CSV table of C-alpha atoms in Angstrom, one decimal:
chain,number,residue,atom,x,y,z
P,1,MET,CA,-0.1,0.0,-0.1
P,2,THR,CA,1.4,3.3,-1.0
P,3,ASN,CA,0.7,6.8,-0.1
P,4,ILE,CA,1.4,8.3,-3.2
P,5,ILE,CA,-1.5,8.9,-5.5
P,6,HIS,CA,-1.4,9.8,-9.2
P,7,MET,CA,-3.4,10.3,-12.3
P,8,GLU,CA,-2.9,10.7,-15.8
P,9,THR,CA,-5.5,13.4,-16.1
P,10,ASP,CA,-5.5,13.4,-20.1
P,11,VAL,CA,-5.9,9.3,-20.3
P,12,VAL,CA,-8.6,9.4,-17.8
P,13,GLN,CA,-10.3,12.0,-19.7
P,14,ALA,CA,-10.1,10.4,-22.8
P,15,SER,CA,-11.5,7.3,-21.2
P,16,ALA,CA,-14.7,9.0,-19.5
P,17,ARG,CA,-15.2,10.4,-23.1
P,18,GLN,CA,-14.9,6.8,-24.5
P,19,LEU,CA,-17.4,5.7,-22.0
P,20,GLU,CA,-19.9,8.5,-22.8
P,21,GLN,CA,-19.7,7.8,-26.5
P,22,THR,CA,-20.1,4.0,-26.1
P,23,ALA,CA,-23.1,4.7,-24.0
P,24,VAL,CA,-24.6,7.1,-26.7
P,25,GLU,CA,-23.6,4.5,-29.7
P,26,THR,CA,-25.1,1.7,-27.8
P,27,GLN,CA,-28.3,3.4,-27.1
P,28,GLN,CA,-28.6,4.7,-30.9
P,29,GLU,CA,-28.0,0.9,-31.8
P,30,ILE,CA,-30.7,-0.2,-29.4
P,31,ALA,CA,-32.9,2.2,-30.9
P,32,THR,CA,-32.3,1.3,-34.6
P,33,LEU,CA,-33.0,-2.7,-33.5
P,34,ALA,CA,-36.1,-1.4,-31.7
P,35,GLY,CA,-37.3,0.2,-34.7
P,36,ALA,CA,-36.3,-2.7,-37.0
P,37,ILE,CA,-38.1,-5.2,-34.7
P,38,ARG,CA,-41.3,-3.5,-33.9
P,39,SER,CA,-41.5,-3.1,-37.9
P,40,LEU,CA,-41.0,-6.9,-38.7
P,41,ASP,CA,-43.7,-8.5,-40.9
P,42,TRP,CA,-44.7,-11.1,-38.1
P,43,GLN,CA,-48.3,-11.5,-36.7
P,44,GLY,CA,-49.2,-13.5,-33.7
P,45,GLY,CA,-49.3,-14.3,-30.2
P,46,ALA,CA,-45.5,-15.5,-30.1
P,47,ARG,CA,-44.6,-12.1,-32.0
P,48,ASP,CA,-46.5,-10.0,-29.3
P,49,GLN,CA,-44.9,-11.9,-26.4
P,50,PHE,CA,-41.3,-11.3,-28.2
P,51,ALA,CA,-42.4,-7.6,-28.5
P,52,ILE,CA,-43.0,-7.2,-24.9
P,53,ASP,CA,-39.7,-9.0,-23.8
P,54,PHE,CA,-37.9,-7.1,-26.4
P,55,GLY,CA,-39.3,-4.0,-24.9
P,56,ASN,CA,-38.3,-5.0,-21.4
P,57,LEU,CA,-34.7,-5.5,-22.7
P,58,GLU,CA,-34.5,-2.3,-24.3
P,59,LYS,CA,-35.6,-0.4,-21.1
P,60,ARG,CA,-32.9,-2.2,-19.1
P,61,PHE,CA,-30.2,-1.4,-21.7
P,62,ASN,CA,-31.2,2.0,-22.1
P,63,GLU,CA,-31.1,2.2,-17.9
P,64,LEU,CA,-27.5,0.6,-18.4
P,65,THR,CA,-26.2,3.0,-20.9
P,66,GLU,CA,-27.7,5.9,-18.9
P,67,GLN,CA,-25.6,4.6,-15.9
P,68,GLY,CA,-22.8,4.4,-18.2
P,69,THR,CA,-23.2,8.2,-19.1
P,70,ILE,CA,-23.4,9.2,-15.4
P,71,LEU,CA,-20.3,7.1,-14.5
P,72,SER,CA,-18.7,9.1,-17.3
P,73,ARG,CA,-19.9,12.5,-15.8
P,74,ARG,CA,-17.9,11.4,-12.2
P,75,MET,CA,-14.9,10.5,-14.1
P,76,ARG,CA,-14.8,13.9,-15.6
P,77,ALA,CA,-15.6,15.8,-12.3
P,78,GLU,CA,-12.8,13.6,-10.7
P,79,VAL,CA,-10.5,14.7,-13.5
P,80,ASP,CA,-11.3,18.2,-12.8
P,81,GLU,CA,-11.0,17.9,-9.4
P,82,TRP,CA,-7.5,16.6,-9.7
P,83,VAL,CA,-6.4,19.3,-12.3
P,84,ALA,CA,-7.7,22.1,-10.0
P,85,ALA,CA,-5.6,20.4,-6.9
P,86,ALA,CA,-2.7,20.0,-9.2
P,87,ALA,CA,-3.3,23.8,-10.4
P,88,SER,CA,-3.5,24.8,-6.6
P,89,LEU,CA,-0.4,23.0,-5.9
P,90,GLY,CA,1.6,24.6,-9.0
P,91,THR,CA,2.2,21.0,-10.4
P,92,GLY,CA,0.3,21.7,-13.5
P,93,GLY,CA,-1.4,18.3,-13.2
P,94,GLY,CA,-0.7,15.7,-16.0
P,95,SER,CA,2.5,14.1,-17.1
P,96,GLY,CA,3.6,16.3,-19.7
P,97,PRO,CA,3.8,19.8,-20.8
P,98,ALA,CA,1.2,22.0,-19.9
P,99,SER,CA,-1.5,21.7,-22.7
P,100,GLN,CA,-4.2,24.0,-23.9
P,101,ASN,CA,-6.5,22.4,-21.9
P,102,GLN,CA,-4.4,22.9,-18.7
P,103,ILE,CA,-4.3,26.6,-19.7
P,104,VAL,CA,-7.8,26.7,-19.8
P,105,SER,CA,-8.6,24.8,-17.1
P,106,ASP,CA,-6.2,27.0,-14.8
P,107,GLY,CA,-8.2,29.9,-16.1
P,108,LYS,CA,-11.3,28.3,-15.3
P,109,ASN,CA,-10.2,27.7,-11.7
P,110,LYS,CA,-8.9,31.2,-11.1
P,111,ILE,CA,-12.7,32.5,-12.0
P,112,ARG,CA,-14.1,29.9,-9.9
P,113,ASN,CA,-12.0,30.6,-6.6
P,114,GLU,CA,-12.6,34.6,-7.2
P,115,TRP,CA,-16.2,33.9,-7.6
P,116,LYS,CA,-16.1,31.8,-4.4
P,117,ASP,CA,-14.7,34.5,-2.5
P,118,MET,CA,-17.1,37.3,-4.0
P,119,THR,CA,-19.9,38.9,-1.8
P,120,PHE,CA,-23.3,38.8,-3.5
P,121,GLU,CA,-23.1,42.7,-4.5
P,122,GLU,CA,-19.5,41.8,-5.4
P,123,ARG,CA,-20.8,39.1,-8.0
P,124,LYS,CA,-23.4,41.9,-9.4
P,125,GLN,CA,-21.0,44.3,-10.2
P,126,TRP,CA,-18.3,41.6,-11.8
P,127,ILE,CA,-21.2,40.2,-14.0
P,128,GLU,CA,-22.4,43.9,-14.8
P,129,ASP,CA,-18.9,44.5,-15.8
P,130,TYR,CA,-18.7,41.6,-17.8
P,131,TYR,CA,-22.1,42.4,-19.8
P,132,LYS,CA,-21.0,46.1,-20.1
P,133,ASP,CA,-17.7,44.6,-21.9
P,134,LEU,CA,-19.8,42.4,-24.1
P,135,CYS,CA,-21.7,45.6,-25.4
P,136,LYS,CA,-18.6,47.7,-26.2
P,137,LYS,CA,-17.2,44.6,-28.1
P,138,LEU,CA,-20.3,44.6,-30.0
P,139,GLY,CA,-20.7,48.1,-30.7
P,140,MET,CA,-24.0,48.4,-29.1
P,141,PRO,CA,-25.3,50.6,-26.4
P,142,GLU,CA,-26.0,49.3,-22.9
P,143,THR,CA,-29.4,48.7,-21.6
P,144,ASP,CA,-31.1,48.5,-18.0
P,145,PHE,CA,-29.0,45.4,-16.5
P,146,LYS,CA,-30.8,43.8,-13.4
P,147,VAL,CA,-30.1,40.9,-11.3
P,148,GLU,CA,-33.6,39.6,-10.0
P,149,ASP,CA,-35.2,36.6,-8.9
P,150,LEU,CA,-37.0,35.4,-11.8
P,151,ARG,CA,-39.6,32.9,-11.0
P,152,ASP,CA,-38.7,29.5,-12.2
P,153,PRO,CA,-41.1,27.2,-14.0
P,154,ASP,CA,-42.3,24.1,-12.3
P,155,ASN,CA,-39.6,21.8,-13.6
P,156,GLY,CA,-37.0,24.0,-14.8
P,157,ASP,CA,-34.6,26.8,-14.1
P,158,TYR,CA,-35.3,30.5,-15.5
P,159,ARG,CA,-31.9,32.1,-15.9
P,160,GLY,CA,-32.1,35.0,-17.5
P,161,SER,CA,-34.2,37.1,-20.1
P,162,TYR,CA,-33.8,40.0,-22.6
P,163,ASN,CA,-37.0,42.3,-23.1
P,164,ASN,CA,-36.8,44.6,-25.7
P,165,GLY,CA,-39.0,47.0,-24.4
P,166,GLY,CA,-42.5,48.7,-25.6
P,167,ILE,CA,-42.8,51.3,-28.1
P,168,PHE,CA,-39.3,53.6,-28.7
P,169,GLY,CA,-37.7,50.8,-26.4
P,170,TRP,CA,-39.1,52.1,-23.4
P,171,PHE,CA,-38.6,49.8,-20.1
P,172,ARG,CA,-35.8,47.7,-22.4
P,173,SER,CA,-34.0,45.7,-20.2
P,174,LEU,CA,-31.9,42.5,-19.5
P,175,THR,CA,-32.4,40.5,-16.4
P,176,ILE,CA,-30.3,37.7,-14.9
P,177,ASP,CA,-31.7,35.4,-12.4
P,178,SER,CA,-30.4,36.0,-8.8
P,179,ASP,CA,-30.8,32.5,-7.6
P,180,ASN,CA,-28.0,31.5,-10.2
P,181,VAL,CA,-25.7,34.6,-9.0
P,182,LYS,CA,-25.9,33.2,-5.8
P,183,GLY,CA,-25.0,29.8,-6.7
P,184,ASP,CA,-21.5,28.3,-7.0
P,185,ASP,CA,-21.0,28.2,-11.0
P,186,PRO,CA,-19.9,31.6,-12.6
P,187,PHE,CA,-19.3,29.9,-16.0
P,188,GLU,CA,-23.4,29.3,-16.1
P,189,VAL,CA,-24.1,32.9,-15.3
P,190,MET,CA,-21.5,33.8,-17.9
P,191,GLU,CA,-23.0,31.9,-20.5
P,192,THR,CA,-26.4,33.1,-19.8
P,193,ILE,CA,-25.4,36.8,-20.0
P,194,GLY,CA,-23.8,36.2,-23.2
P,195,HIS,CA,-26.9,34.6,-24.5
P,196,GLU,CA,-29.2,37.3,-23.5
P,197,THR,CA,-26.8,40.1,-24.5
P,198,ARG,CA,-26.8,38.4,-27.7
P,199,HIS,CA,-30.6,38.6,-27.9
P,200,GLN,CA,-30.2,42.3,-27.4
P,201,TYR,CA,-27.9,42.6,-30.4
P,202,GLN,CA,-30.1,40.9,-32.4
P,203,HIS,CA,-32.9,43.3,-31.8
P,204,TYR,CA,-30.1,46.0,-32.2
P,205,LEU,CA,-29.3,44.8,-35.8
P,206,VAL,CA,-33.0,44.6,-36.7
P,207,GLU,CA,-33.5,47.8,-35.7
P,208,HIS,CA,-30.3,49.3,-36.9
P,209,PRO,CA,-29.5,47.6,-40.3
P,210,ASP,CA,-26.8,50.2,-41.0
P,211,LYS,CA,-24.7,49.0,-38.1
P,212,ARG,CA,-24.5,45.3,-39.5
P,213,PRO,CA,-21.0,44.0,-39.3
P,214,ALA,CA,-19.3,42.4,-42.3
P,215,ASN,CA,-19.3,38.9,-40.5
P,216,ILE,CA,-23.3,39.0,-40.3
P,217,SER,CA,-25.2,38.7,-43.6
P,218,GLU,CA,-28.1,40.6,-44.7
P,219,GLU,CA,-29.9,37.2,-44.7
P,220,THR,CA,-28.9,36.5,-41.4
P,221,VAL,CA,-30.5,39.6,-40.1
P,222,LYS,CA,-33.8,39.1,-42.1
P,223,SER,CA,-33.9,35.6,-40.5
P,224,TRP,CA,-33.5,37.1,-37.0
P,225,LYS,CA,-36.4,39.8,-37.9
P,226,ASP,CA,-38.8,36.9,-39.0
P,227,ASN,CA,-37.9,34.9,-36.0
P,228,ILE,CA,-38.5,37.8,-33.6
P,229,ASN,CA,-42.0,38.0,-35.3
P,230,ASN,CA,-42.8,34.3,-35.1
P,231,TYR,CA,-41.0,33.3,-31.9
P,232,LYS,CA,-41.3,29.5,-31.1
P,233,ARG,CA,-41.8,28.9,-27.3
P,234,ALA,CA,-40.1,26.2,-25.8
P,235,GLU,CA,-43.1,24.3,-24.0
P,236,ASN,CA,-44.6,24.1,-27.4
P,237,ASP,CA,-42.0,22.4,-29.2
P,238,TYR,CA,-38.7,22.1,-27.6
P,239,GLU,CA,-36.6,20.7,-30.5
P,240,ALA,CA,-38.0,23.6,-32.7
P,241,TYR,CA,-37.4,26.2,-29.9
P,242,ARG,CA,-33.8,25.1,-29.7
P,243,ASN,CA,-33.2,25.0,-33.6
P,244,GLN,CA,-35.0,28.4,-34.3
P,245,PRO,CA,-32.1,31.2,-35.5
P,246,ILE,CA,-32.3,33.6,-32.7
P,247,GLU,CA,-31.9,30.9,-30.1
P,248,ALA,CA,-29.2,28.7,-32.0
P,249,ASP,CA,-27.3,31.8,-32.7
P,250,ALA,CA,-27.6,33.2,-28.9
P,251,ARG,CA,-26.4,29.9,-27.8
P,252,GLN,CA,-23.5,29.7,-29.7
P,253,ALA,CA,-22.4,33.3,-28.8
P,254,GLY,CA,-23.4,32.9,-25.1
P,255,GLU,CA,-20.8,29.9,-25.1
P,256,GLN,CA,-18.1,31.7,-27.3
P,257,ALA,CA,-18.0,35.0,-25.3
P,258,ALA,CA,-17.5,32.7,-22.0
P,259,ASP,CA,-14.8,30.7,-23.7
P,260,GLU,CA,-13.2,34.0,-24.9
P,261,TYR,CA,-13.0,35.3,-21.4
P,262,ILE,CA,-11.5,32.3,-19.9
P,263,ASN,CA,-9.0,31.9,-22.4
P,264,ASN,CA,-7.9,35.4,-21.8
P,265,ARG,CA,-7.9,35.2,-18.3
P,266,ALA,CA,-5.9,31.8,-18.7
P,267,LYS,CA,-3.3,34.1,-20.5
P,268,ALA,CA,-2.9,36.4,-18.3
P,269,ILE,CA,-1.9,33.9,-15.3
M,1,MET,CA,-55.3,9.3,-34.2
M,2,LYS,CA,-55.8,7.9,-37.7
M,3,SER,CA,-59.0,9.6,-37.7
M,4,LEU,CA,-57.7,13.3,-37.3
M,5,THR,CA,-56.7,15.2,-40.3
M,6,THR,CA,-53.9,17.6,-40.2
M,7,GLU,CA,-56.5,20.4,-40.0
M,8,GLN,CA,-58.3,18.7,-37.2
M,9,LEU,CA,-55.1,18.3,-35.2
M,10,THR,CA,-54.2,22.0,-36.1
M,11,SER,CA,-57.6,23.2,-34.7
M,12,TYR,CA,-57.0,21.1,-31.5
M,13,LEU,CA,-53.6,22.7,-30.8
M,14,ILE,CA,-54.8,25.9,-31.3
M,15,ASN,CA,-58.2,25.7,-29.4
M,16,LYS,CA,-56.9,23.4,-26.4
M,17,TRP,CA,-53.1,24.1,-25.9
M,18,GLU,CA,-53.0,27.9,-27.3
M,19,TYR,CA,-50.4,26.9,-29.8
M,20,PRO,CA,-50.0,30.1,-32.3
M,21,ARG,CA,-52.3,30.2,-35.2
M,22,SER,CA,-49.1,30.7,-37.4
M,23,GLN,CA,-47.3,27.9,-35.8
M,24,ALA,CA,-49.9,25.1,-35.1
M,25,PRO,CA,-50.0,23.9,-38.7
M,26,GLU,CA,-46.4,22.9,-38.7
M,27,THR,CA,-46.8,21.4,-35.4
M,28,ALA,CA,-49.4,19.1,-36.4
M,29,LEU,CA,-47.2,18.1,-39.3
M,30,ARG,CA,-44.7,17.3,-37.0
M,31,LEU,CA,-46.8,15.1,-34.5
M,32,GLN,CA,-48.0,13.3,-37.6
M,33,ALA,CA,-44.4,12.7,-39.0
M,34,MET,CA,-43.2,11.1,-35.4
M,35,ALA,CA,-42.5,7.4,-35.3
M,36,PRO,CA,-45.5,5.0,-35.4
M,37,GLU,CA,-44.9,3.7,-31.8
M,38,ILE,CA,-44.5,7.4,-30.3
M,39,LEU,CA,-47.7,8.2,-32.4
M,40,GLN,CA,-49.4,5.6,-30.9
M,41,GLY,CA,-48.7,6.7,-27.4
M,42,PHE,CA,-50.0,9.9,-28.7
M,43,ALA,CA,-53.3,8.8,-29.5
M,44,GLU,CA,-53.5,6.6,-26.3
M,45,TRP,CA,-53.3,9.8,-24.3
M,46,LEU,CA,-55.4,11.6,-26.7
M,47,ASP,CA,-58.0,8.8,-25.7
M,48,SER,CA,-57.5,8.5,-22.1
M,49,GLY,CA,-55.8,11.5,-20.9
M,50,GLU,CA,-53.0,9.2,-19.3
M,51,PHE,CA,-49.5,9.6,-20.3
M,52,PRO,CA,-48.3,6.0,-21.3
M,53,ASP,CA,-45.1,4.4,-20.0
M,54,GLU,CA,-44.1,3.5,-23.7
M,55,PRO,CA,-42.1,3.5,-25.4
M,56,VAL,CA,-39.0,4.2,-23.9
M,57,TYR,CA,-35.7,6.0,-25.4
M,58,THR,CA,-32.8,6.6,-23.6
M,59,SER,CA,-34.8,5.7,-20.6
M,60,TYR,CA,-37.2,8.7,-21.3
M,61,SER,CA,-41.0,7.7,-21.6
M,62,PRO,CA,-44.2,10.1,-22.2
M,63,ARG,CA,-44.7,9.6,-18.4
M,64,SER,CA,-41.2,10.4,-17.4
M,65,LEU,CA,-41.0,13.2,-19.5
M,66,ARG,CA,-44.5,14.6,-18.1
M,67,LYS,CA,-42.9,14.4,-14.7
M,68,LEU,CA,-39.5,16.2,-15.7
M,69,THR,CA,-40.6,18.6,-17.4
M,70,ASN,CA,-43.1,21.7,-18.0
M,71,LEU,CA,-43.7,21.0,-21.7
M,72,LYS,CA,-47.1,20.8,-23.1
M,73,PRO,CA,-48.7,17.2,-23.7
M,74,PRO,CA,-48.0,17.4,-27.5
M,75,ALA,CA,-44.4,18.8,-26.9
M,76,ILE,CA,-44.0,15.8,-24.5
M,77,PHE,CA,-44.3,13.4,-27.5
M,78,LEU,CA,-42.4,15.8,-29.9
M,79,MET,CA,-39.7,15.7,-27.6
M,80,LEU,CA,-39.4,11.8,-27.2
M,81,ASP,CA,-39.5,11.7,-30.9
M,82,TRP,CA,-36.2,14.1,-30.8
M,83,ILE,CA,-34.7,11.7,-28.3
M,84,ARG,CA,-35.3,8.9,-30.7
M,85,ARG,CA,-33.8,10.8,-33.5
M,86,GLU,CA,-30.9,12.2,-31.9
M,87,PRO,CA,-30.4,11.0,-28.4
M,88,GLN,CA,-27.2,12.5,-27.5
M,89,GLU,CA,-28.1,16.0,-29.0
M,90,ALA,CA,-31.7,16.1,-27.5
M,91,THR,CA,-30.7,14.7,-23.9
M,92,ARG,CA,-27.8,17.2,-23.9
M,93,ALA,CA,-30.2,20.3,-24.8
M,94,MET,CA,-32.9,19.0,-22.0
M,95,ARG,CA,-30.4,18.7,-19.4
M,96,GLU,CA,-29.2,22.3,-20.3
M,97,GLU,CA,-32.5,23.9,-19.8
M,98,LEU,CA,-35.4,21.8,-19.1
M,99,LEU,CA,-34.3,19.5,-16.2
M,100,THR,CA,-33.4,20.7,-12.6
M,101,LYS,CA,-33.9,17.0,-11.0
């Protein structure tokens, strides 16, 4: 029995990814097989019993693959802890030279630690600065930025909202849920701010087409305008909601903005 | 379900579940295009008002999705059909925004 503990974080991380991938592929294989079996040209009592037995087997397979997915997430969380511990000890983690992943991980740890030490008021100021910085980068005027307790739906988490206001933009505002600001995940809050700020930007370009940068096409802005006028709500059809132009764009922009911030912080370490 | 035309289903979505008039026809078509076993579950729900335990995809059934999300009933079945077609993308999307449990 040794007191030395060691983990090749890159290798364990890769195994976790492989486990998740295998679980997902297995689910897909089972779904395909189930479809084929259900459409078999076979009628009779034996077929009915077979269909029931296969349904039970499919259910068990899916439960097992779900367990595999959960296990892979545990592995990833463990790796994150090891990397964080290594960073706090200044060992750099892993076995080789510091990789980009390591640099990003260090940046995230730094932000996470700062967030942990902030009071609620300090967090509010920090995220407002983050919002103002995004507006500046986008060349867009700031709007009324609020941190309030947004009422969550029965089964869900209402993280933030952008309200374009009424006529002349009166009462235009961007609101972030205070529950999440009180929570321990700064990255989720950053993504939410990036996401809602992007909605503000979409409205801004629809209303000010002359401000459109070269990397956003006229067609894109038109698709945003059409989508704003025919917005699909999540509770009506979640897939349609996720895939509509303004939501897909805001999701990508929110993640990208958070990644850029983390990378910049990492480089500054 | 076979007795419901697209137009009837569209009216049902508008009048019973307050789907926007501009979107209901597309939603009706999407419901009719679901996998037969999910469409069967939808028909059962229409008849009885009970969410069935079958079919199951990636451990989700109509009944479990009803418990875990605040989607409208027709959207529960559309969600399950998305999970069937793209299990990884759909379940990831659910975890990001729909589920807190």
